[in-house]
PDB file of C-alpha atoms and ligand atoms in Angstrom:
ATOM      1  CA  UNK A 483      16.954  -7.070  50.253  1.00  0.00           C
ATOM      2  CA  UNK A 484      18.781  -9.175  47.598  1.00  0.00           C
ATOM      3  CA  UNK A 485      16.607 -11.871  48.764  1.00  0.00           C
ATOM      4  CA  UNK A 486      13.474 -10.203  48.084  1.00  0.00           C
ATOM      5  CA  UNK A 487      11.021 -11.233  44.775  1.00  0.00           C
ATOM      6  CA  UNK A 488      10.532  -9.824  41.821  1.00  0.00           C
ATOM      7  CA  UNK A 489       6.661  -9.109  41.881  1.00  0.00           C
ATOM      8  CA  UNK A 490       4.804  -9.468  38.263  1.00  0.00           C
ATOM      9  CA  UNK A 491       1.131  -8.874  37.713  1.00  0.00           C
ATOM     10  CA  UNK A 492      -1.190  -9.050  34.922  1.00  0.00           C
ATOM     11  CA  UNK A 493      -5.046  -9.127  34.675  1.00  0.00           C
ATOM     12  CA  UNK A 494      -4.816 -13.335  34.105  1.00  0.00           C
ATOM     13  CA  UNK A 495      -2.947 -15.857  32.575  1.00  0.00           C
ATOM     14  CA  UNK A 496      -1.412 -13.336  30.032  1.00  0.00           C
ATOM     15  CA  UNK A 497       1.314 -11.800  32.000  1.00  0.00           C
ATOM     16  CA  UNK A 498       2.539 -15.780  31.676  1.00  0.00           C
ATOM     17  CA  UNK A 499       3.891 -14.892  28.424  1.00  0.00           C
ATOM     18  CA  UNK A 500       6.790 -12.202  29.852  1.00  0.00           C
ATOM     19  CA  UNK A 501       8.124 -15.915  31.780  1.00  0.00           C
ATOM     20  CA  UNK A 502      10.425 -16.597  29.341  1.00  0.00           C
ATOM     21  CA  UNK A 503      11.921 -13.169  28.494  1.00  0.00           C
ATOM     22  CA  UNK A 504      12.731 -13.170  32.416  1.00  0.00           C
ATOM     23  CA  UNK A 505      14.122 -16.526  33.037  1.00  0.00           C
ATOM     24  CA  UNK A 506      16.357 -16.145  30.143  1.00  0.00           C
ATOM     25  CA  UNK A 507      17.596 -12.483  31.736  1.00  0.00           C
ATOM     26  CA  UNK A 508      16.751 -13.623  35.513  1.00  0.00           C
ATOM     27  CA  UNK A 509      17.301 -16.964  35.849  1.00  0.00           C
ATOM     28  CA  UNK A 510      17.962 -16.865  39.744  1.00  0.00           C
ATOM     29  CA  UNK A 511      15.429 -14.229  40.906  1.00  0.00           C
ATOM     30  CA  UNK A 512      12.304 -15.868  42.872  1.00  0.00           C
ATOM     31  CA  UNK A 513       9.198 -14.632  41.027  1.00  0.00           C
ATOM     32  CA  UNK A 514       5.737 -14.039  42.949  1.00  0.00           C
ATOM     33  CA  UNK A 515       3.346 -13.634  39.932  1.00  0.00           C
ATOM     34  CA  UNK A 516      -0.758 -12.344  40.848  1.00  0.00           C
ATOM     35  CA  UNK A 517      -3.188 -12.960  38.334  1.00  0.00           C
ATOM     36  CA  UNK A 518      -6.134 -11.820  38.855  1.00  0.00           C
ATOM     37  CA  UNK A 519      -8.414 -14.119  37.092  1.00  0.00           C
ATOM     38  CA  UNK A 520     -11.417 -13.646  39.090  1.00  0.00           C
ATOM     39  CA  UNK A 521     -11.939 -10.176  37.620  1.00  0.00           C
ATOM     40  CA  UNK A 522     -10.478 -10.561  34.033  1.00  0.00           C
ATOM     41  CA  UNK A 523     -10.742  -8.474  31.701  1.00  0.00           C
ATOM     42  CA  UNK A 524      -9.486  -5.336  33.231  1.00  0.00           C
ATOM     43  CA  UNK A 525      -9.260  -3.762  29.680  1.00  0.00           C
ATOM     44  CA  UNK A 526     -13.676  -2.774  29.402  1.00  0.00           C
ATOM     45  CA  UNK A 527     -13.312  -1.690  32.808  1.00  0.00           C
ATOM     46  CA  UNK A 528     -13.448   1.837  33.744  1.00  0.00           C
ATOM     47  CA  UNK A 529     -10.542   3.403  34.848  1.00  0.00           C
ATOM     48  CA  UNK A 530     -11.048   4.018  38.081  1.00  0.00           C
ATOM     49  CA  UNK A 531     -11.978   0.245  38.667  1.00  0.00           C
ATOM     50  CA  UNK A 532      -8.406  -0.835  36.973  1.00  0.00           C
ATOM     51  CA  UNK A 533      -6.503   1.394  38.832  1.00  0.00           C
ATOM     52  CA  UNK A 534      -8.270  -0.165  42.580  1.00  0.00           C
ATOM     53  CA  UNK A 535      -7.707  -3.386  41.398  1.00  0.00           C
ATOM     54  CA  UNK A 536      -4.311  -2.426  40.544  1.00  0.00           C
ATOM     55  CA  UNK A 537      -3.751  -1.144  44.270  1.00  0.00           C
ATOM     56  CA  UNK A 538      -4.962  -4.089  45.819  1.00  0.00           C
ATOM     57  CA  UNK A 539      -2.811  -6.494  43.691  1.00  0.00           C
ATOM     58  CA  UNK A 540       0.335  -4.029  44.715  1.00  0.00           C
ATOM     59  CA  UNK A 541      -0.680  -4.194  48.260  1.00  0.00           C
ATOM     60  CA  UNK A 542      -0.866  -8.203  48.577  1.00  0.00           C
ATOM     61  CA  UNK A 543       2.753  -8.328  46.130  1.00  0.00           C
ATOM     62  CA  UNK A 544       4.034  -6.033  49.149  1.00  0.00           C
ATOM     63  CA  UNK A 545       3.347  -8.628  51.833  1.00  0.00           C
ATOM     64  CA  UNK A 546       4.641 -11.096  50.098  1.00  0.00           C
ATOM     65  CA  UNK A 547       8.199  -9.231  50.036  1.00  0.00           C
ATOM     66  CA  UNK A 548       9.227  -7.712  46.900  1.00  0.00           C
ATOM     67  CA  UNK A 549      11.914  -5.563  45.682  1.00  0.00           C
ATOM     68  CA  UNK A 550      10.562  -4.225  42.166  1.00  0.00           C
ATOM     69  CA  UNK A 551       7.281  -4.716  40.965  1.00  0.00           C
ATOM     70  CA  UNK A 552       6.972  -5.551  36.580  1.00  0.00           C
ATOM     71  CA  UNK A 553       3.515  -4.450  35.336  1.00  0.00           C
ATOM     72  CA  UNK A 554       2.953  -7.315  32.707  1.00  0.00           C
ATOM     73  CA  UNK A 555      -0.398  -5.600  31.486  1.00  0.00           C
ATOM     74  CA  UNK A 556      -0.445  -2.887  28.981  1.00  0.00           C
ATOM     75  CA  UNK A 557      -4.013  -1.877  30.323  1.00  0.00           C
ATOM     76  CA  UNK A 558      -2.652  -1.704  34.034  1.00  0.00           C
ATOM     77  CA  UNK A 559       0.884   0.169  32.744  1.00  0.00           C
ATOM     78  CA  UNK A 560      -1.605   2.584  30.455  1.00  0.00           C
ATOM     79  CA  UNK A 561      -3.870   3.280  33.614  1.00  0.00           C
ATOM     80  CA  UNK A 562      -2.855   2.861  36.456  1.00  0.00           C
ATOM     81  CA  UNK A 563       1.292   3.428  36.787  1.00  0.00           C
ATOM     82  CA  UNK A 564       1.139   6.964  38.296  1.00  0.00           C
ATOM     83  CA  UNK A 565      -1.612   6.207  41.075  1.00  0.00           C
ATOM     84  CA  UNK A 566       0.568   2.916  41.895  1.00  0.00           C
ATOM     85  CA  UNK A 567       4.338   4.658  41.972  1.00  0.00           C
ATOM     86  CA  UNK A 568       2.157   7.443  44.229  1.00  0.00           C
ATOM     87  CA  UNK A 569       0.813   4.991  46.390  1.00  0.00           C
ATOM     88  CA  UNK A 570       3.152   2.897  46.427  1.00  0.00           C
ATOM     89  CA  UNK A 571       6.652   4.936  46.711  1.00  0.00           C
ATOM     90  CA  UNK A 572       9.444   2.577  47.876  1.00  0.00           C
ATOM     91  CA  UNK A 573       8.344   0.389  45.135  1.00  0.00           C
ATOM     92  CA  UNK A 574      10.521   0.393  41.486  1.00  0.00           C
ATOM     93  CA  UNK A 575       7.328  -0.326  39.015  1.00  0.00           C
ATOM     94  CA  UNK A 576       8.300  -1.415  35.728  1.00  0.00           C
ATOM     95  CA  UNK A 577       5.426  -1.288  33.426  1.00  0.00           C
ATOM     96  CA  UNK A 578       5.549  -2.367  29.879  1.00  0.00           C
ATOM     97  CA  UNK A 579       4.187   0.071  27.668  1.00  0.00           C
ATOM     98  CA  UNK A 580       7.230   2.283  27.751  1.00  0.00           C
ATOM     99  CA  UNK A 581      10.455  -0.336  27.009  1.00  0.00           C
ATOM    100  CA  UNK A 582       7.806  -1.568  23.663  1.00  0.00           C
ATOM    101  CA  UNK A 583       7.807   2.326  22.363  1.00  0.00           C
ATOM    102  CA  UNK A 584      11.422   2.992  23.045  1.00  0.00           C
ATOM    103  CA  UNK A 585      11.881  -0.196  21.304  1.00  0.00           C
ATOM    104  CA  UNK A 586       9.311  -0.351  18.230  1.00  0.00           C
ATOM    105  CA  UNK A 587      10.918   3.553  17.820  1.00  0.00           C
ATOM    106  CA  UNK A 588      13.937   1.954  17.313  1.00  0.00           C
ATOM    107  CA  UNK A 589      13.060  -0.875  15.353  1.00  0.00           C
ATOM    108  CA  UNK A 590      10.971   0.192  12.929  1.00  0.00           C
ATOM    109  CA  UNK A 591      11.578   0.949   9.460  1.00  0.00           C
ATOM    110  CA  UNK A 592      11.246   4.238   7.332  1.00  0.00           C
ATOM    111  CA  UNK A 593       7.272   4.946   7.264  1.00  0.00           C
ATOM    112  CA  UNK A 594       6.441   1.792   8.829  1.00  0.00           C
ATOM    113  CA  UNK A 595       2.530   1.273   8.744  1.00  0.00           C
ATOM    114  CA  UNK A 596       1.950  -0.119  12.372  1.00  0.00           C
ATOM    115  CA  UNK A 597      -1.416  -0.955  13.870  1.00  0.00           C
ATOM    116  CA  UNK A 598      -1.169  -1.006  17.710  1.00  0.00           C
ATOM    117  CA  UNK A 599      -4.051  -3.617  18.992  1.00  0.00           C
ATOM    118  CA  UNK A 600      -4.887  -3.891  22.672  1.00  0.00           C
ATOM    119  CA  UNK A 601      -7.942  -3.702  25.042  1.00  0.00           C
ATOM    120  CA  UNK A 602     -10.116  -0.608  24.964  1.00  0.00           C
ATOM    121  CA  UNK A 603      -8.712   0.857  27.679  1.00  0.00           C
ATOM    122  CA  UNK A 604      -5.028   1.216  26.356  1.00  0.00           C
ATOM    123  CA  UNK A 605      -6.332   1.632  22.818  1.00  0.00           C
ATOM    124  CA  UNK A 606      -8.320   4.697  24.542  1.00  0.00           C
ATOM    125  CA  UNK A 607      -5.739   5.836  26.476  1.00  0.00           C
ATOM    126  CA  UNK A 608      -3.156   6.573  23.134  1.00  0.00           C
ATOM    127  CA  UNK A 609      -0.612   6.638  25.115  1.00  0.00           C
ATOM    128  CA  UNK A 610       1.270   4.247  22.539  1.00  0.00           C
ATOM    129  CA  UNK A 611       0.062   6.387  19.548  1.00  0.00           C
ATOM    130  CA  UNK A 612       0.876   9.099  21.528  1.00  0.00           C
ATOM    131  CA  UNK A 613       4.627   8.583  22.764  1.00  0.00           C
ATOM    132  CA  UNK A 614       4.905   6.629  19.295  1.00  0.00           C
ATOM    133  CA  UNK A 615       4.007  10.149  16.731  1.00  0.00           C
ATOM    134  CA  UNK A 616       6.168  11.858  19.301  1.00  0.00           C
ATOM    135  CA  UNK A 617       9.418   9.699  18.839  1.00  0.00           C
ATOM    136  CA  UNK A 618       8.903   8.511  15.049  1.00  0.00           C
ATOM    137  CA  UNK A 619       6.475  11.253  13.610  1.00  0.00           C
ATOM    138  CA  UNK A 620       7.403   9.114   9.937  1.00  0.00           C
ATOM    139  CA  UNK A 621       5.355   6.104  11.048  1.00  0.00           C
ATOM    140  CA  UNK A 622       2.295   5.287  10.150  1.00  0.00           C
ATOM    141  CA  UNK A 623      -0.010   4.668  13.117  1.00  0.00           C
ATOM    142  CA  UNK A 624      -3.801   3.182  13.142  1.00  0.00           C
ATOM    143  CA  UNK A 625      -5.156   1.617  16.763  1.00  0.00           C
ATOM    144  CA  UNK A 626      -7.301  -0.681  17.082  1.00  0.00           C
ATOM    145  CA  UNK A 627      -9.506  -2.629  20.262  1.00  0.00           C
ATOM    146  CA  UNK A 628      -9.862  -6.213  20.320  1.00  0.00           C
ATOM    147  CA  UNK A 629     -12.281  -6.517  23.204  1.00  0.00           C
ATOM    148  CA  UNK A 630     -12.977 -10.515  22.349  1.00  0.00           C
ATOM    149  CA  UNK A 631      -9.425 -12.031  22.064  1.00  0.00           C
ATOM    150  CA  UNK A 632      -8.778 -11.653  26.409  1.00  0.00           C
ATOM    151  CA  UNK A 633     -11.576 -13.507  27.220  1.00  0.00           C
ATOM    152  CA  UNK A 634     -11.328 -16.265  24.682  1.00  0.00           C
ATOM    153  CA  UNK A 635      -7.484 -16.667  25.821  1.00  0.00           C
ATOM    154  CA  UNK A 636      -8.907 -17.099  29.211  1.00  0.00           C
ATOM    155  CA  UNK A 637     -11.008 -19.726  27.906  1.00  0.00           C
ATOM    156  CA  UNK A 638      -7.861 -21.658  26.755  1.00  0.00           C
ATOM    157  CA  UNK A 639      -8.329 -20.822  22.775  1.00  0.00           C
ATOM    158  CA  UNK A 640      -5.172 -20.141  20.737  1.00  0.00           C
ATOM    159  CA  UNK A 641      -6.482 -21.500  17.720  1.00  0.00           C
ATOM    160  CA  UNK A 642      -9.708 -22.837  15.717  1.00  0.00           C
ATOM    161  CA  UNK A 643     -12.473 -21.126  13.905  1.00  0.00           C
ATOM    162  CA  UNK A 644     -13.521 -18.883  17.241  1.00  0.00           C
ATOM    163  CA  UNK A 645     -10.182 -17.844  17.435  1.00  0.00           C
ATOM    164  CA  UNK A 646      -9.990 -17.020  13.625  1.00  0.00           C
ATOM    165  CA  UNK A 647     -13.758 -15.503  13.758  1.00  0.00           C
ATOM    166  CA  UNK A 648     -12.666 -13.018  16.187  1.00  0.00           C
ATOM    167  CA  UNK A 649      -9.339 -11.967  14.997  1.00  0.00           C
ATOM    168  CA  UNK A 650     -11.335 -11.749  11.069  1.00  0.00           C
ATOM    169  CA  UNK A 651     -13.979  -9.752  13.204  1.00  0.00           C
ATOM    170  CA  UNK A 652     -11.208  -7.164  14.548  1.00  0.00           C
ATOM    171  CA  UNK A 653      -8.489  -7.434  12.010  1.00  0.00           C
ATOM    172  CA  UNK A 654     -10.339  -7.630   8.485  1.00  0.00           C
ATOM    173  CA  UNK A 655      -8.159  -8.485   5.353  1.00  0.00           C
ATOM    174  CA  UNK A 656      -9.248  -5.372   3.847  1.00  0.00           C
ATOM    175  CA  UNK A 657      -7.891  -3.074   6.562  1.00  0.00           C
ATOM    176  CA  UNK A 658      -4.596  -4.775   7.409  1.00  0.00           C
ATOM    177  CA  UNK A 659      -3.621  -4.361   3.736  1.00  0.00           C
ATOM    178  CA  UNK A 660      -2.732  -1.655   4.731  1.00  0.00           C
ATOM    179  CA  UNK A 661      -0.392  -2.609   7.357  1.00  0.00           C
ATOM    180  CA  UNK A 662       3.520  -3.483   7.495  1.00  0.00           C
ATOM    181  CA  UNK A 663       2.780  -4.733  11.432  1.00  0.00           C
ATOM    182  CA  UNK A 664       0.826  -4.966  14.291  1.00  0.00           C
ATOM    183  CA  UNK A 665       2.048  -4.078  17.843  1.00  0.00           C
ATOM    184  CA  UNK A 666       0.416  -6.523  19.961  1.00  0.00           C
ATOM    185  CA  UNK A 667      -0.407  -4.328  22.932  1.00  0.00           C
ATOM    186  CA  UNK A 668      -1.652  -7.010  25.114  1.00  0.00           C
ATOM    187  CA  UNK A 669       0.530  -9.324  27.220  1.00  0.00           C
ATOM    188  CA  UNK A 670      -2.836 -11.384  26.502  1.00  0.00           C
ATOM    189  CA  UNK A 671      -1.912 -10.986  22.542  1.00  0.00           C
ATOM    190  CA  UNK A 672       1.153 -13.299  21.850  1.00  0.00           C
ATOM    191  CA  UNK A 673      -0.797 -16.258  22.657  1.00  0.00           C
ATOM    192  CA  UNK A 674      -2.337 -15.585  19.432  1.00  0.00           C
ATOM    193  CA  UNK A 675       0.983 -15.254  17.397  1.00  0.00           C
ATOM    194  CA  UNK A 676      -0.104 -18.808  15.359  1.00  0.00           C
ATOM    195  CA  UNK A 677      -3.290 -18.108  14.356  1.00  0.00           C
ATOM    196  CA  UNK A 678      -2.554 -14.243  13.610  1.00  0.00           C
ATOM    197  CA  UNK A 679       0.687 -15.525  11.415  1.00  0.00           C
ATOM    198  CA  UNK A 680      -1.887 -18.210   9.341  1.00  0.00           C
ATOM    199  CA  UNK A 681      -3.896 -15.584   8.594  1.00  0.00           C
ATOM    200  CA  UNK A 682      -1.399 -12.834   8.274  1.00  0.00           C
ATOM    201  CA  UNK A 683       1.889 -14.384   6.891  1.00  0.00           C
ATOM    202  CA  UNK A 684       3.602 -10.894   5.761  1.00  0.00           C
ATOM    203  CA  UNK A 685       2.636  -9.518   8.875  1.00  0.00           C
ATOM    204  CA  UNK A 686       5.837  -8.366  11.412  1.00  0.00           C
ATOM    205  CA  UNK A 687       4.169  -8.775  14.913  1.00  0.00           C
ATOM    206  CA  UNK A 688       5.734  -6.537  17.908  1.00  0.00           C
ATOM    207  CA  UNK A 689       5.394  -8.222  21.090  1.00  0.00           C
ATOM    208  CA  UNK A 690       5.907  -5.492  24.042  1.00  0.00           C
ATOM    209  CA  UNK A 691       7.005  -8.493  26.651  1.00  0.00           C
ATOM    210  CA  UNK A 692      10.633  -9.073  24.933  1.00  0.00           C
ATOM    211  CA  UNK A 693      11.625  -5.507  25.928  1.00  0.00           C
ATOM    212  CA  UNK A 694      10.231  -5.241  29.495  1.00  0.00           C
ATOM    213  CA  UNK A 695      12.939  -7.273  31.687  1.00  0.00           C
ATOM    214  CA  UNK A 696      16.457  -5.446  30.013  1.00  0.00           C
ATOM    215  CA  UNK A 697      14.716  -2.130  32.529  1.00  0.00           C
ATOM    216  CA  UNK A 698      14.806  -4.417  35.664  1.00  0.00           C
ATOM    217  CA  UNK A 699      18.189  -6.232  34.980  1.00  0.00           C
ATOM    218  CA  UNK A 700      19.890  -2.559  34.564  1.00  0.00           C
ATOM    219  CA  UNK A 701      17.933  -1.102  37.937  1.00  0.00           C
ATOM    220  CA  UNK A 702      18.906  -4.324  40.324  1.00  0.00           C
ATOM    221  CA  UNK A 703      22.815  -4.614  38.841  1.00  0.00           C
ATOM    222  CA  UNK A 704      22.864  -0.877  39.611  1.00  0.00           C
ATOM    223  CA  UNK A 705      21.271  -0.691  43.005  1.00  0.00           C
ATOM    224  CA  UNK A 706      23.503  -4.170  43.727  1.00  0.00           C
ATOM    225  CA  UNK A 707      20.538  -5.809  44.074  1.00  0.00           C
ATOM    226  CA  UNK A 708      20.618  -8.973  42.094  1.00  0.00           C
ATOM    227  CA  UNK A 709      20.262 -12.254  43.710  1.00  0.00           C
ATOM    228  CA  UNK A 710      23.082 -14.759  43.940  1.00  0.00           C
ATOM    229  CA  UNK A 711      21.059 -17.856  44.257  1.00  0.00           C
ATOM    230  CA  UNK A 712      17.413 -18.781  43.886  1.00  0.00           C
ATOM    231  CA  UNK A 713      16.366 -19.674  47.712  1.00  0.00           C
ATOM    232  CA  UNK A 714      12.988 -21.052  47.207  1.00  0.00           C
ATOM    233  CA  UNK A 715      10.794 -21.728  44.259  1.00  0.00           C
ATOM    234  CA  UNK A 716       8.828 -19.159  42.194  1.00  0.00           C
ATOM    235  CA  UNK A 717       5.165 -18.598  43.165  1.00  0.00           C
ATOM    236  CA  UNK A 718       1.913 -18.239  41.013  1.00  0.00           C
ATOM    237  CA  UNK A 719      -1.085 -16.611  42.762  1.00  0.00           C
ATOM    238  CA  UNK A 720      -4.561 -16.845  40.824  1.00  0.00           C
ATOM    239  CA  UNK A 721      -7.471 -15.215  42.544  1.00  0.00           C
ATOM    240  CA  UNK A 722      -9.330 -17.764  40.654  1.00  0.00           C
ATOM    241  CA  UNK A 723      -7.628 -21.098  40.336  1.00  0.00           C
ATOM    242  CA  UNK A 724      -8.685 -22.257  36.754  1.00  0.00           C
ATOM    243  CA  UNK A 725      -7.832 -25.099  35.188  1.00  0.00           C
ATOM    244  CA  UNK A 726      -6.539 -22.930  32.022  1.00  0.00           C
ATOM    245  CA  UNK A 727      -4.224 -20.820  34.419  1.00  0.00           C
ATOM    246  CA  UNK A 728      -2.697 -24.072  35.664  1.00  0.00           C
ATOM    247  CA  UNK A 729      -2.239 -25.297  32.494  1.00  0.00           C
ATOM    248  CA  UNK A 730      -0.114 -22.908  31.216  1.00  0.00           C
ATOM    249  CA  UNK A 731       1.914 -22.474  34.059  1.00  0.00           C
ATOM    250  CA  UNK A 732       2.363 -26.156  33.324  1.00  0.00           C
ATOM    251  CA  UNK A 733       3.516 -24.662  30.558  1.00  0.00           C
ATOM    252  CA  UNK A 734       5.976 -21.776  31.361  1.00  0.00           C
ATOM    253  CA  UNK A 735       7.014 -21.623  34.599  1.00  0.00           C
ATOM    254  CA  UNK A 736       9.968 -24.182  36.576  1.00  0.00           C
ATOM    255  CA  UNK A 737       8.504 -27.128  37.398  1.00  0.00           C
ATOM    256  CA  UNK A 738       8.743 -27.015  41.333  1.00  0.00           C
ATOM    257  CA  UNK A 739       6.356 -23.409  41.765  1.00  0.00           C
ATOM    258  CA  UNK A 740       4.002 -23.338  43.524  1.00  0.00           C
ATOM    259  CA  UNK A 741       0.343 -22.429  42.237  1.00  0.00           C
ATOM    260  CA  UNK A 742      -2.068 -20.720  44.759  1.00  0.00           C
ATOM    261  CA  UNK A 743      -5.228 -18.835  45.576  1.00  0.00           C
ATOM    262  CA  UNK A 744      -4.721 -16.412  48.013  1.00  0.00           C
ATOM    263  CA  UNK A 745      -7.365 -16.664  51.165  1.00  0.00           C
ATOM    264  CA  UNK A 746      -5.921 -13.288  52.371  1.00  0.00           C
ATOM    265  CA  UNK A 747      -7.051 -11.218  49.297  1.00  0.00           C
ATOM    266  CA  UNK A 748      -7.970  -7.817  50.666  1.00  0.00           C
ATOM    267  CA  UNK A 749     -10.884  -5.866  49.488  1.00  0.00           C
ATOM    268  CA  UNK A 750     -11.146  -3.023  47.220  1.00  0.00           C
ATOM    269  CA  UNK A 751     -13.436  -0.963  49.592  1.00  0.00           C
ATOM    270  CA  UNK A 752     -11.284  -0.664  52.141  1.00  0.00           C
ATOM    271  CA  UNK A 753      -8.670   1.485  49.537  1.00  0.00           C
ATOM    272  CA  UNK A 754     -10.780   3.969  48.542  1.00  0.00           C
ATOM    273  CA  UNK A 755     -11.165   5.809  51.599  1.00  0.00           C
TER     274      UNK A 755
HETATM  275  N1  DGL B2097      -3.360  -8.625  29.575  1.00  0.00           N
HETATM  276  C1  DGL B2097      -3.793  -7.301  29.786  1.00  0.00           C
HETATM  277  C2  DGL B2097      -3.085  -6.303  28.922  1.00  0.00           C
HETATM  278  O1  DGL B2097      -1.939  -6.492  28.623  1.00  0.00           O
HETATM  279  C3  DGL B2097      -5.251  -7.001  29.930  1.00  0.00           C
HETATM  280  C4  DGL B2097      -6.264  -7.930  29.431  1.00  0.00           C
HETATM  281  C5  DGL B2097      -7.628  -7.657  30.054  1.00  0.00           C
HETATM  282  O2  DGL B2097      -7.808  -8.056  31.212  1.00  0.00           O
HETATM  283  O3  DGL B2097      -8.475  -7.033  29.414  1.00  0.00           O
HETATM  284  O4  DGL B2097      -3.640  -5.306  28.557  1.00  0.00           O
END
């Protein structure tokens, strides 16, 4: 069981950015990361569509042998966690919205003005308004979608006058005067942390992915299930192989992981019945 991976999915590339919170925490855990960048973005999808896709990602991570499952998408974590801790019931899930409200709750200063950002479906959901009034009813909360920023991340863009068009288009001046923060509700998000910070110097940026691995070290040293030694090198499934998600696994992850596109991908029809 010690031997088992840690599974992490996201919608694409984004869930990349919780790598180094978890190497730093997990250095010898073997990692089997899904992305599932042939159907990115999850976050304009209905519901009912995220939480399928979200089945079918679980149900390849199982085969693969893992013994805890991290969520690294706020829109999956908003959507989908209770279907996939139902259907899934000898699985630990750890999804990230909830670590990034315990933590902004605790963080955050007297009357903090805090706009959460994400995709439309987490933005729609309120579950971080929601938990967030409940726990600090002194903050100041506004939410906001950025439907454009996932799938020009995709793309490869961090920076540039796209990049700056869209967050202007989203985020104008005039309304995040009025802000002390943003809570970048998108695993997605942080890749923008540059071009938000040019444009937004004063601007304290919450990013949910440093608070989502503390969760999983406390569950596997209590269940004695942390691993001694890494036995084999992390792998990175893409259900589209783009050059972008190579790139920045180039990037992130160990040099020796393996990168693959899964040919045994199963289908979403055959989970709904
Ligand atoms: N990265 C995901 C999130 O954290 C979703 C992006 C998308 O596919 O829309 O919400």
């Amino acid at each position: 069981m010690k031997n088992l991976k840690i599974g992490i999915f996201d919608s694409g590339l984004g869930g990349l950015t919780v790598l180094p919170f978890f190497q730093e925490l997990l250095p010898k855990e073997q990692v089997v990361y899904f992305g599932d960048t042939a159907r990115t973005p999850y976050g304009s999808k209905s519901n009912r569509t995220i939480i399928n896709f979200a089945l079918e990602i679980t149900q390849f991570l199982e085969k693969e042998g893992v013994k805890a499952v991290l969520i690294a998408c706020n829109t999956v974590s908003a959507i989908a966690i209770d279907s996939l801790r139902e259907a899934f019931p000898s699985i630990p899930f750890f999804g990230i919205v909830e670590p990034a409200i315990e933590a902004v709750a605790r963080e955050a200063e007297k009357g903090e003005r805090i706009k959460i950002i994400g995709t439309r479906a987490t933005i729609s959901s309120k579950l971080y308004e929601e938990k967030l009034r409940l726990l600090r009813p002194d903050l100041e909360l506004t939410a906001t979608a950025c439907p454009t920023f996932v799938p020009l991340i995709e793309e490869g863009l961090r920076e540039g006058p796209l990049i700056k068009a869209a967050i202007d288009y989203h985020l104008p001046a005039t309304e995040l005067a009025n802000c002390d923060s943003l809570l970048l509700a998108c695993t997605h998000y942080p890749l923008l942390t540059s071009a938000i910070a040019e444009l937004y110097p004063n601007l304290k940026l919450y990013n949910p992915a440093a608070y989502l691995i503390p969760g999983l070290v406390d569950y596997l040293q209590q269940n004695a299930l942390l691993s001694n030694k890494k036995e084999a090198a992390d792998i990175f499934y893409a259900s589209d192989l783009s050059n972008n998600f190579r790139a920045m696994i180039a990037e992130l992850a160990p040099a020796e992981s393996q990168v693959l596109c899964p040919d045994n991908f199963s289908n979403v029809e055959e989970l709904d019945n």
